[in-house]
Amino acid sequence: EPEVTQTPSHQVTQMGQEVILRCVPISNHLYFYWYRQILGQKVEFLVSFYNNEISEKSEIFDDQFSVERPDGSNFTLKIRSTKLEDSAMYFCASSEVGQGYEQYFGPGTRLTVT
Amino acid sequence: AQSVTQLDSQVPVFEEAPVELRCNYSSSVSVYLFWYVQYPNQGLQLLLKYLSGSTLVKGINGFEAEFNKSQTSFHLRKPSVHISDTAEYFCAVRKGAGGTSYGKLTFGQGTILTVHP
């Protein structure tokens, strides 16, 4: 069964450093998403991406964040200058086009900012 | 905007007992509703979804949920749980047909179900 994959599974970085989290969505999916879950808190929407542009973003997704689909298979989330409060589990998801299509989630990348 | 409240942060039950995980939502527009499960060290897996039609929806692993529009609820049930159902369960909502959202899910805070032998 096709699945969303994410690398790395765990990333440790120092405050102020740039990080890139990588995702490979399911191959025939066209909508892509990033969510995050700070320990003990809700899963929060960050951004959705369709047709090579951001469709929607949350207030969390400020200028420090960016997304890119550099080739036909990868979808990346970049945090330019990490802060301690960026420590969280980051989930990538993808879905087919259409209102009701479910989002398939990857296993997540745990980002720890020290 | 939508919001989701899961009324119980933790639910302990014994194996083979029935369980209900409660979810209430708030929205000014029609919504689609979802339950996801997260096993330890894994991603979120869809259990079931309500888009339209019958208000009772059946999902994987014997779970079902009932959409109640008047009570704005979408409670998850299983008549007899197994040890393997121990996991965290998330209720989520997104704008329904005609909405301008591109699929953004709004999640509840999660309910940890622990099944004891």
PDB file of C-alpha atoms in Angstrom:
ATOM      1  CA  GLU A   1       0.000   0.000   0.000  1.00  0.00           C
ATOM      2  CA  PRO A   2       1.408   3.416  -0.902  1.00  0.00           C
ATOM      3  CA  GLU A   3       2.446   5.587   1.989  1.00  0.00           C
ATOM      4  CA  VAL A   4       3.823   9.002   2.827  1.00  0.00           C
ATOM      5  CA  THR A   5       7.427   8.908   3.987  1.00  0.00           C
ATOM      6  CA  GLN A   6       9.357  11.510   5.958  1.00  0.00           C
ATOM      7  CA  THR A   7      13.032  12.030   6.656  1.00  0.00           C
ATOM      8  CA  PRO A   8      14.717  12.296   9.032  1.00  0.00           C
ATOM      9  CA  SER A   9      12.705  10.660  11.799  1.00  0.00           C
ATOM     10  CA  HIS A  10      14.464  12.816  14.368  1.00  0.00           C
ATOM     11  CA  GLN A  11      16.386  16.052  13.860  1.00  0.00           C
ATOM     12  CA  VAL A  12      18.318  17.866  16.544  1.00  0.00           C
ATOM     13  CA  THR A  13      19.458  21.385  15.771  1.00  0.00           C
ATOM     14  CA  GLN A  14      20.736  24.443  17.573  1.00  0.00           C
ATOM     15  CA  MET A  15      18.688  27.584  17.916  1.00  0.00           C
ATOM     16  CA  GLY A  16      19.147  29.877  14.943  1.00  0.00           C
ATOM     17  CA  GLN A  17      20.072  27.120  12.532  1.00  0.00           C
ATOM     18  CA  GLU A  18      18.148  26.325   9.368  1.00  0.00           C
ATOM     19  CA  VAL A  19      16.465  22.949   9.025  1.00  0.00           C
ATOM     20  CA  ILE A  20      14.808  21.231   6.101  1.00  0.00           C
ATOM     21  CA  LEU A  21      12.291  18.505   6.725  1.00  0.00           C
ATOM     22  CA  ARG A  22      11.605  16.196   3.820  1.00  0.00           C
ATOM     23  CA  CYS A  23       8.520  14.342   2.727  1.00  0.00           C
ATOM     24  CA  VAL A  24       7.690  12.068  -0.172  1.00  0.00           C
ATOM     25  CA  PRO A  25       3.912  12.173  -0.720  1.00  0.00           C
ATOM     26  CA  ILE A  26       1.940   9.399  -2.368  1.00  0.00           C
ATOM     27  CA  SER A  27       2.737   9.553  -6.055  1.00  0.00           C
ATOM     28  CA  ASN A  28      -0.676  10.372  -7.568  1.00  0.00           C
ATOM     29  CA  HIS A  29      -1.614  12.886  -4.889  1.00  0.00           C
ATOM     30  CA  LEU A  30      -1.742  16.558  -5.726  1.00  0.00           C
ATOM     31  CA  TYR A  31      -2.494  18.273  -2.399  1.00  0.00           C
ATOM     32  CA  PHE A  32       0.244  18.434   0.221  1.00  0.00           C
ATOM     33  CA  TYR A  33       0.174  19.584   3.820  1.00  0.00           C
ATOM     34  CA  TRP A  34       2.353  20.197   6.842  1.00  0.00           C
ATOM     35  CA  TYR A  35       1.065  19.933  10.392  1.00  0.00           C
ATOM     36  CA  ARG A  36       2.895  20.069  13.677  1.00  0.00           C
ATOM     37  CA  GLN A  37       2.257  18.798  17.180  1.00  0.00           C
ATOM     38  CA  ILE A  38       4.040  20.377  20.095  1.00  0.00           C
ATOM     39  CA  LEU A  39       4.380  17.876  22.929  1.00  0.00           C
ATOM     40  CA  GLY A  40       1.143  17.645  24.864  1.00  0.00           C
ATOM     41  CA  GLN A  41      -0.762  19.918  22.475  1.00  0.00           C
ATOM     42  CA  LYS A  42      -3.091  19.561  19.524  1.00  0.00           C
ATOM     43  CA  VAL A  43      -2.041  18.719  16.004  1.00  0.00           C
ATOM     44  CA  GLU A  44      -1.974  22.106  14.242  1.00  0.00           C
ATOM     45  CA  PHE A  45      -2.270  22.927  10.559  1.00  0.00           C
ATOM     46  CA  LEU A  46       0.652  24.836   9.089  1.00  0.00           C
ATOM     47  CA  VAL A  47       0.209  25.001   5.323  1.00  0.00           C
ATOM     48  CA  SER A  48      -1.396  23.417   2.292  1.00  0.00           C
ATOM     49  CA  PHE A  49       0.173  23.332  -1.162  1.00  0.00           C
ATOM     50  CA  TYR A  50      -1.363  22.694  -4.553  1.00  0.00           C
ATOM     51  CA  ASN A  51      -0.279  23.310  -8.109  1.00  0.00           C
ATOM     52  CA  ASN A  52       3.126  24.561  -6.960  1.00  0.00           C
ATOM     53  CA  GLU A  53       1.835  27.246  -4.696  1.00  0.00           C
ATOM     54  CA  ILE A  54       0.582  27.716  -1.164  1.00  0.00           C
ATOM     55  CA  SER A  55      -3.194  27.299  -0.999  1.00  0.00           C
ATOM     56  CA  GLU A  56      -3.683  28.177   2.626  1.00  0.00           C
ATOM     57  CA  LYS A  57      -1.475  28.855   5.623  1.00  0.00           C
ATOM     58  CA  SER A  58      -2.004  29.348   9.316  1.00  0.00           C
ATOM     59  CA  GLU A  59      -0.828  32.177  11.530  1.00  0.00           C
ATOM     60  CA  ILE A  60       1.990  29.916  12.707  1.00  0.00           C
ATOM     61  CA  PHE A  61       3.423  29.793   9.177  1.00  0.00           C
ATOM     62  CA  ASP A  62       5.308  33.080   9.247  1.00  0.00           C
ATOM     63  CA  ASP A  63       8.276  34.294   7.221  1.00  0.00           C
ATOM     64  CA  GLN A  64      10.558  31.818   8.976  1.00  0.00           C
ATOM     65  CA  PHE A  65       8.782  28.966   7.222  1.00  0.00           C
ATOM     66  CA  SER A  66       8.739  28.023   3.564  1.00  0.00           C
ATOM     67  CA  VAL A  67       7.660  25.036   1.519  1.00  0.00           C
ATOM     68  CA  GLU A  68       8.852  23.740  -1.784  1.00  0.00           C
ATOM     69  CA  ARG A  69       8.308  20.921  -4.197  1.00  0.00           C
ATOM     70  CA  PRO A  70      11.774  20.827  -5.708  1.00  0.00           C
ATOM     71  CA  ASP A  71      11.087  17.885  -7.983  1.00  0.00           C
ATOM     72  CA  GLY A  72       8.259  15.526  -8.871  1.00  0.00           C
ATOM     73  CA  SER A  73       8.451  13.536  -5.676  1.00  0.00           C
ATOM     74  CA  ASN A  74       9.694  15.558  -2.692  1.00  0.00           C
ATOM     75  CA  PHE A  75       7.892  18.148  -0.604  1.00  0.00           C
ATOM     76  CA  THR A  76       9.970  20.086   1.889  1.00  0.00           C
ATOM     77  CA  LEU A  77       9.434  22.349   4.862  1.00  0.00           C
ATOM     78  CA  LYS A  78      12.222  24.783   5.668  1.00  0.00           C
ATOM     79  CA  ILE A  79      12.575  26.667   8.901  1.00  0.00           C
ATOM     80  CA  ARG A  80      15.073  29.458   8.340  1.00  0.00           C
ATOM     81  CA  SER A  81      16.174  30.273  11.864  1.00  0.00           C
ATOM     82  CA  THR A  82      14.881  27.793  14.393  1.00  0.00           C
ATOM     83  CA  LYS A  83      13.611  28.815  17.803  1.00  0.00           C
ATOM     84  CA  LEU A  84      13.185  26.702  20.917  1.00  0.00           C
ATOM     85  CA  GLU A  85       9.418  26.833  20.432  1.00  0.00           C
ATOM     86  CA  ASP A  86       9.736  25.174  17.026  1.00  0.00           C
ATOM     87  CA  SER A  87      10.477  21.909  18.821  1.00  0.00           C
ATOM     88  CA  ALA A  88       7.611  19.621  17.803  1.00  0.00           C
ATOM     89  CA  MET A  89       6.618  16.623  15.736  1.00  0.00           C
ATOM     90  CA  TYR A  90       6.089  17.697  12.139  1.00  0.00           C
ATOM     91  CA  PHE A  91       3.705  15.660  10.003  1.00  0.00           C
ATOM     92  CA  CYS A  92       3.458  15.723   6.251  1.00  0.00           C
ATOM     93  CA  ALA A  93       0.210  14.661   4.581  1.00  0.00           C
ATOM     94  CA  SER A  94      -1.075  14.304   1.047  1.00  0.00           C
ATOM     95  CA  SER A  95      -4.425  13.772  -0.629  1.00  0.00           C
ATOM     96  CA  GLU A  96      -5.940  13.341  -4.026  1.00  0.00           C
ATOM     97  CA  VAL A  97      -7.787  16.243  -5.565  1.00  0.00           C
ATOM     98  CA  GLY A  98     -11.319  16.597  -4.314  1.00  0.00           C
ATOM     99  CA  GLN A  99     -13.230  17.795  -1.311  1.00  0.00           C
ATOM    100  CA  GLY A 100     -13.721  14.517   0.451  1.00  0.00           C
ATOM    101  CA  TYR A 101     -10.479  12.750  -0.170  1.00  0.00           C
ATOM    102  CA  GLU A 102      -8.744  11.727   2.998  1.00  0.00           C
ATOM    103  CA  GLN A 103      -5.334  12.973   3.957  1.00  0.00           C
ATOM    104  CA  TYR A 104      -2.657  10.342   4.349  1.00  0.00           C
ATOM    105  CA  PHE A 105      -0.114  11.193   7.015  1.00  0.00           C
ATOM    106  CA  GLY A 106       3.528  10.340   7.250  1.00  0.00           C
ATOM    107  CA  PRO A 107       5.147   9.023  10.444  1.00  0.00           C
ATOM    108  CA  GLY A 108       6.462  12.461  11.360  1.00  0.00           C
ATOM    109  CA  THR A 109       9.814  14.106  12.036  1.00  0.00           C
ATOM    110  CA  ARG A 110      10.600  14.965  15.605  1.00  0.00           C
ATOM    111  CA  LEU A 111      12.448  18.296  15.635  1.00  0.00           C
ATOM    112  CA  THR A 112      14.344  19.195  18.772  1.00  0.00           C
ATOM    113  CA  VAL A 113      15.810  22.692  18.982  1.00  0.00           C
ATOM    114  CA  THR A 114      18.419  23.159  21.687  1.00  0.00           C
TER     115      THR A 114
ATOM    116  CA  ALA B   1     -13.448  28.943  11.876  1.00  0.00           C
ATOM    117  CA  GLN B   2     -13.905  25.434  13.139  1.00  0.00           C
ATOM    118  CA  SER B   3     -12.995  24.030  16.520  1.00  0.00           C
ATOM    119  CA  VAL B   4     -13.017  20.540  17.994  1.00  0.00           C
ATOM    120  CA  THR B   5     -13.273  19.485  21.614  1.00  0.00           C
ATOM    121  CA  GLN B   6     -12.506  15.982  22.782  1.00  0.00           C
ATOM    122  CA  LEU B   7     -14.052  15.738  26.186  1.00  0.00           C
ATOM    123  CA  ASP B   8     -11.786  13.095  27.660  1.00  0.00           C
ATOM    124  CA  SER B   9      -8.014  13.286  27.616  1.00  0.00           C
ATOM    125  CA  GLN B  10      -7.635   9.703  28.853  1.00  0.00           C
ATOM    126  CA  VAL B  11      -9.994   6.738  28.793  1.00  0.00           C
ATOM    127  CA  PRO B  12      -8.971   3.519  30.558  1.00  0.00           C
ATOM    128  CA  VAL B  13     -11.055   0.415  29.853  1.00  0.00           C
ATOM    129  CA  PHE B  14     -10.752  -3.321  30.280  1.00  0.00           C
ATOM    130  CA  GLU B  15     -10.380  -5.645  27.337  1.00  0.00           C
ATOM    131  CA  GLU B  16     -13.684  -6.682  25.706  1.00  0.00           C
ATOM    132  CA  ALA B  17     -15.543  -3.763  27.292  1.00  0.00           C
ATOM    133  CA  PRO B  18     -17.333  -1.209  25.122  1.00  0.00           C
ATOM    134  CA  VAL B  19     -15.868   2.244  24.713  1.00  0.00           C
ATOM    135  CA  GLU B  20     -17.042   5.665  23.585  1.00  0.00           C
ATOM    136  CA  LEU B  21     -14.676   8.531  22.827  1.00  0.00           C
ATOM    137  CA  ARG B  22     -16.467  11.826  22.725  1.00  0.00           C
ATOM    138  CA  CYS B  23     -16.017  14.613  20.195  1.00  0.00           C
ATOM    139  CA  ASN B  24     -17.877  17.875  19.802  1.00  0.00           C
ATOM    140  CA  TYR B  25     -17.256  20.433  17.113  1.00  0.00           C
ATOM    141  CA  SER B  26     -18.150  24.013  16.371  1.00  0.00           C
ATOM    142  CA  SER B  27     -18.581  25.451  12.891  1.00  0.00           C
ATOM    143  CA  SER B  28     -20.691  28.041  11.124  1.00  0.00           C
ATOM    144  CA  VAL B  29     -20.588  26.056   7.869  1.00  0.00           C
ATOM    145  CA  SER B  30     -21.133  22.441   6.916  1.00  0.00           C
ATOM    146  CA  VAL B  31     -18.261  20.157   7.800  1.00  0.00           C
ATOM    147  CA  TYR B  32     -16.655  16.840   7.098  1.00  0.00           C
ATOM    148  CA  LEU B  33     -15.657  14.866  10.188  1.00  0.00           C
ATOM    149  CA  PHE B  34     -12.847  12.391  10.750  1.00  0.00           C
ATOM    150  CA  TRP B  35     -11.369  10.165  13.395  1.00  0.00           C
ATOM    151  CA  TYR B  36      -7.668   9.352  13.227  1.00  0.00           C
ATOM    152  CA  VAL B  37      -5.666   6.953  15.365  1.00  0.00           C
ATOM    153  CA  GLN B  38      -2.008   7.264  16.278  1.00  0.00           C
ATOM    154  CA  TYR B  39      -0.147   4.235  17.554  1.00  0.00           C
ATOM    155  CA  PRO B  40       3.119   4.817  19.401  1.00  0.00           C
ATOM    156  CA  ASN B  41       5.883   6.104  17.128  1.00  0.00           C
ATOM    157  CA  GLN B  42       3.640   6.063  14.094  1.00  0.00           C
ATOM    158  CA  GLY B  43       1.786   8.611  11.972  1.00  0.00           C
ATOM    159  CA  LEU B  44      -1.920   9.353  11.952  1.00  0.00           C
ATOM    160  CA  GLN B  45      -4.117   6.703  10.367  1.00  0.00           C
ATOM    161  CA  LEU B  46      -7.687   7.364   9.272  1.00  0.00           C
ATOM    162  CA  LEU B  47     -10.254   5.298  11.169  1.00  0.00           C
ATOM    163  CA  LEU B  48     -13.391   6.647   9.547  1.00  0.00           C
ATOM    164  CA  LYS B  49     -14.964   9.719   8.011  1.00  0.00           C
ATOM    165  CA  TYR B  50     -18.335  11.370   7.635  1.00  0.00           C
ATOM    166  CA  LEU B  51     -18.902  13.333   4.453  1.00  0.00           C
ATOM    167  CA  SER B  52     -22.665  13.044   3.910  1.00  0.00           C
ATOM    168  CA  GLY B  53     -25.499  10.534   3.898  1.00  0.00           C
ATOM    169  CA  SER B  54     -26.042   8.035   6.684  1.00  0.00           C
ATOM    170  CA  THR B  55     -25.125   9.512  10.030  1.00  0.00           C
ATOM    171  CA  LEU B  56     -23.714   6.207  11.269  1.00  0.00           C
ATOM    172  CA  VAL B  57     -20.358   5.492   9.692  1.00  0.00           C
ATOM    173  CA  LYS B  58     -18.285   2.378  10.071  1.00  0.00           C
ATOM    174  CA  GLY B  59     -14.535   2.336   9.951  1.00  0.00           C
ATOM    175  CA  ILE B  60     -11.619   0.018  10.282  1.00  0.00           C
ATOM    176  CA  ASN B  61     -10.913  -2.255  13.246  1.00  0.00           C
ATOM    177  CA  GLY B  62     -14.584  -2.443  14.264  1.00  0.00           C
ATOM    178  CA  PHE B  63     -14.965   1.233  15.111  1.00  0.00           C
ATOM    179  CA  GLU B  64     -18.015   3.284  14.240  1.00  0.00           C
ATOM    180  CA  ALA B  65     -19.128   6.856  14.798  1.00  0.00           C
ATOM    181  CA  GLU B  66     -22.403   8.700  14.704  1.00  0.00           C
ATOM    182  CA  PHE B  67     -22.785  12.214  13.367  1.00  0.00           C
ATOM    183  CA  ASN B  68     -25.335  14.217  15.339  1.00  0.00           C
ATOM    184  CA  LYS B  69     -25.885  17.597  13.727  1.00  0.00           C
ATOM    185  CA  SER B  70     -28.195  18.970  16.405  1.00  0.00           C
ATOM    186  CA  GLN B  71     -25.695  18.167  19.149  1.00  0.00           C
ATOM    187  CA  THR B  72     -22.683  18.938  16.936  1.00  0.00           C
ATOM    188  CA  SER B  73     -21.128  15.683  18.018  1.00  0.00           C
ATOM    189  CA  PHE B  74     -19.253  12.850  16.344  1.00  0.00           C
ATOM    190  CA  HIS B  75     -18.606  10.255  19.057  1.00  0.00           C
ATOM    191  CA  LEU B  76     -16.490   7.195  18.316  1.00  0.00           C
ATOM    192  CA  ARG B  77     -17.576   3.785  19.598  1.00  0.00           C
ATOM    193  CA  LYS B  78     -16.435   0.208  19.678  1.00  0.00           C
ATOM    194  CA  PRO B  79     -18.544  -2.536  21.261  1.00  0.00           C
ATOM    195  CA  SER B  80     -15.593  -4.640  22.432  1.00  0.00           C
ATOM    196  CA  VAL B  81     -12.021  -3.347  22.625  1.00  0.00           C
ATOM    197  CA  HIS B  82      -8.760  -5.247  22.362  1.00  0.00           C
ATOM    198  CA  ILE B  83      -5.375  -4.603  23.891  1.00  0.00           C
ATOM    199  CA  SER B  84      -4.202  -3.606  20.412  1.00  0.00           C
ATOM    200  CA  ASP B  85      -6.640  -0.661  20.390  1.00  0.00           C
ATOM    201  CA  THR B  86      -4.427   1.122  22.910  1.00  0.00           C
ATOM    202  CA  ALA B  87      -3.483   4.334  21.110  1.00  0.00           C
ATOM    203  CA  GLU B  88      -4.268   8.027  20.886  1.00  0.00           C
ATOM    204  CA  TYR B  89      -7.404   8.979  18.973  1.00  0.00           C
ATOM    205  CA  PHE B  90      -7.965  12.321  17.288  1.00  0.00           C
ATOM    206  CA  CYS B  91     -11.194  13.835  16.086  1.00  0.00           C
ATOM    207  CA  ALA B  92     -10.825  16.305  13.216  1.00  0.00           C
ATOM    208  CA  VAL B  93     -13.031  18.554  11.136  1.00  0.00           C
ATOM    209  CA  ARG B  94     -12.716  20.380   7.847  1.00  0.00           C
ATOM    210  CA  LYS B  95     -15.028  22.590   5.828  1.00  0.00           C
ATOM    211  CA  GLY B  96     -17.523  20.620   3.796  1.00  0.00           C
ATOM    212  CA  ALA B  97     -18.730  20.933   0.240  1.00  0.00           C
ATOM    213  CA  GLY B  98     -18.597  24.467  -1.047  1.00  0.00           C
ATOM    214  CA  GLY B  99     -16.047  25.599   1.480  1.00  0.00           C
ATOM    215  CA  THR B 100     -12.997  27.507   0.370  1.00  0.00           C
ATOM    216  CA  SER B 101     -10.590  25.660   2.574  1.00  0.00           C
ATOM    217  CA  TYR B 102      -8.173  23.478   0.676  1.00  0.00           C
ATOM    218  CA  GLY B 103      -8.535  20.570   3.039  1.00  0.00           C
ATOM    219  CA  LYS B 104      -7.182  22.081   6.237  1.00  0.00           C
ATOM    220  CA  LEU B 105      -7.968  19.774   9.137  1.00  0.00           C
ATOM    221  CA  THR B 106      -8.665  21.149  12.600  1.00  0.00           C
ATOM    222  CA  PHE B 107      -7.901  18.599  15.297  1.00  0.00           C
ATOM    223  CA  GLY B 108      -9.083  18.006  18.810  1.00  0.00           C
ATOM    224  CA  GLN B 109      -6.552  17.561  21.589  1.00  0.00           C
ATOM    225  CA  GLY B 110      -6.661  13.781  21.424  1.00  0.00           C
ATOM    226  CA  THR B 111      -7.890  11.014  23.714  1.00  0.00           C
ATOM    227  CA  ILE B 112      -5.509   8.358  24.961  1.00  0.00           C
ATOM    228  CA  LEU B 113      -7.314   5.030  25.071  1.00  0.00           C
ATOM    229  CA  THR B 114      -5.651   2.463  27.310  1.00  0.00           C
ATOM    230  CA  VAL B 115      -7.019  -1.053  27.214  1.00  0.00           C
ATOM    231  CA  HIS B 116      -6.152  -3.158  30.262  1.00  0.00           C
ATOM    232  CA  PRO B 117      -6.174  -6.962  30.314  1.00  0.00           C
TER     233      PRO B 117
END
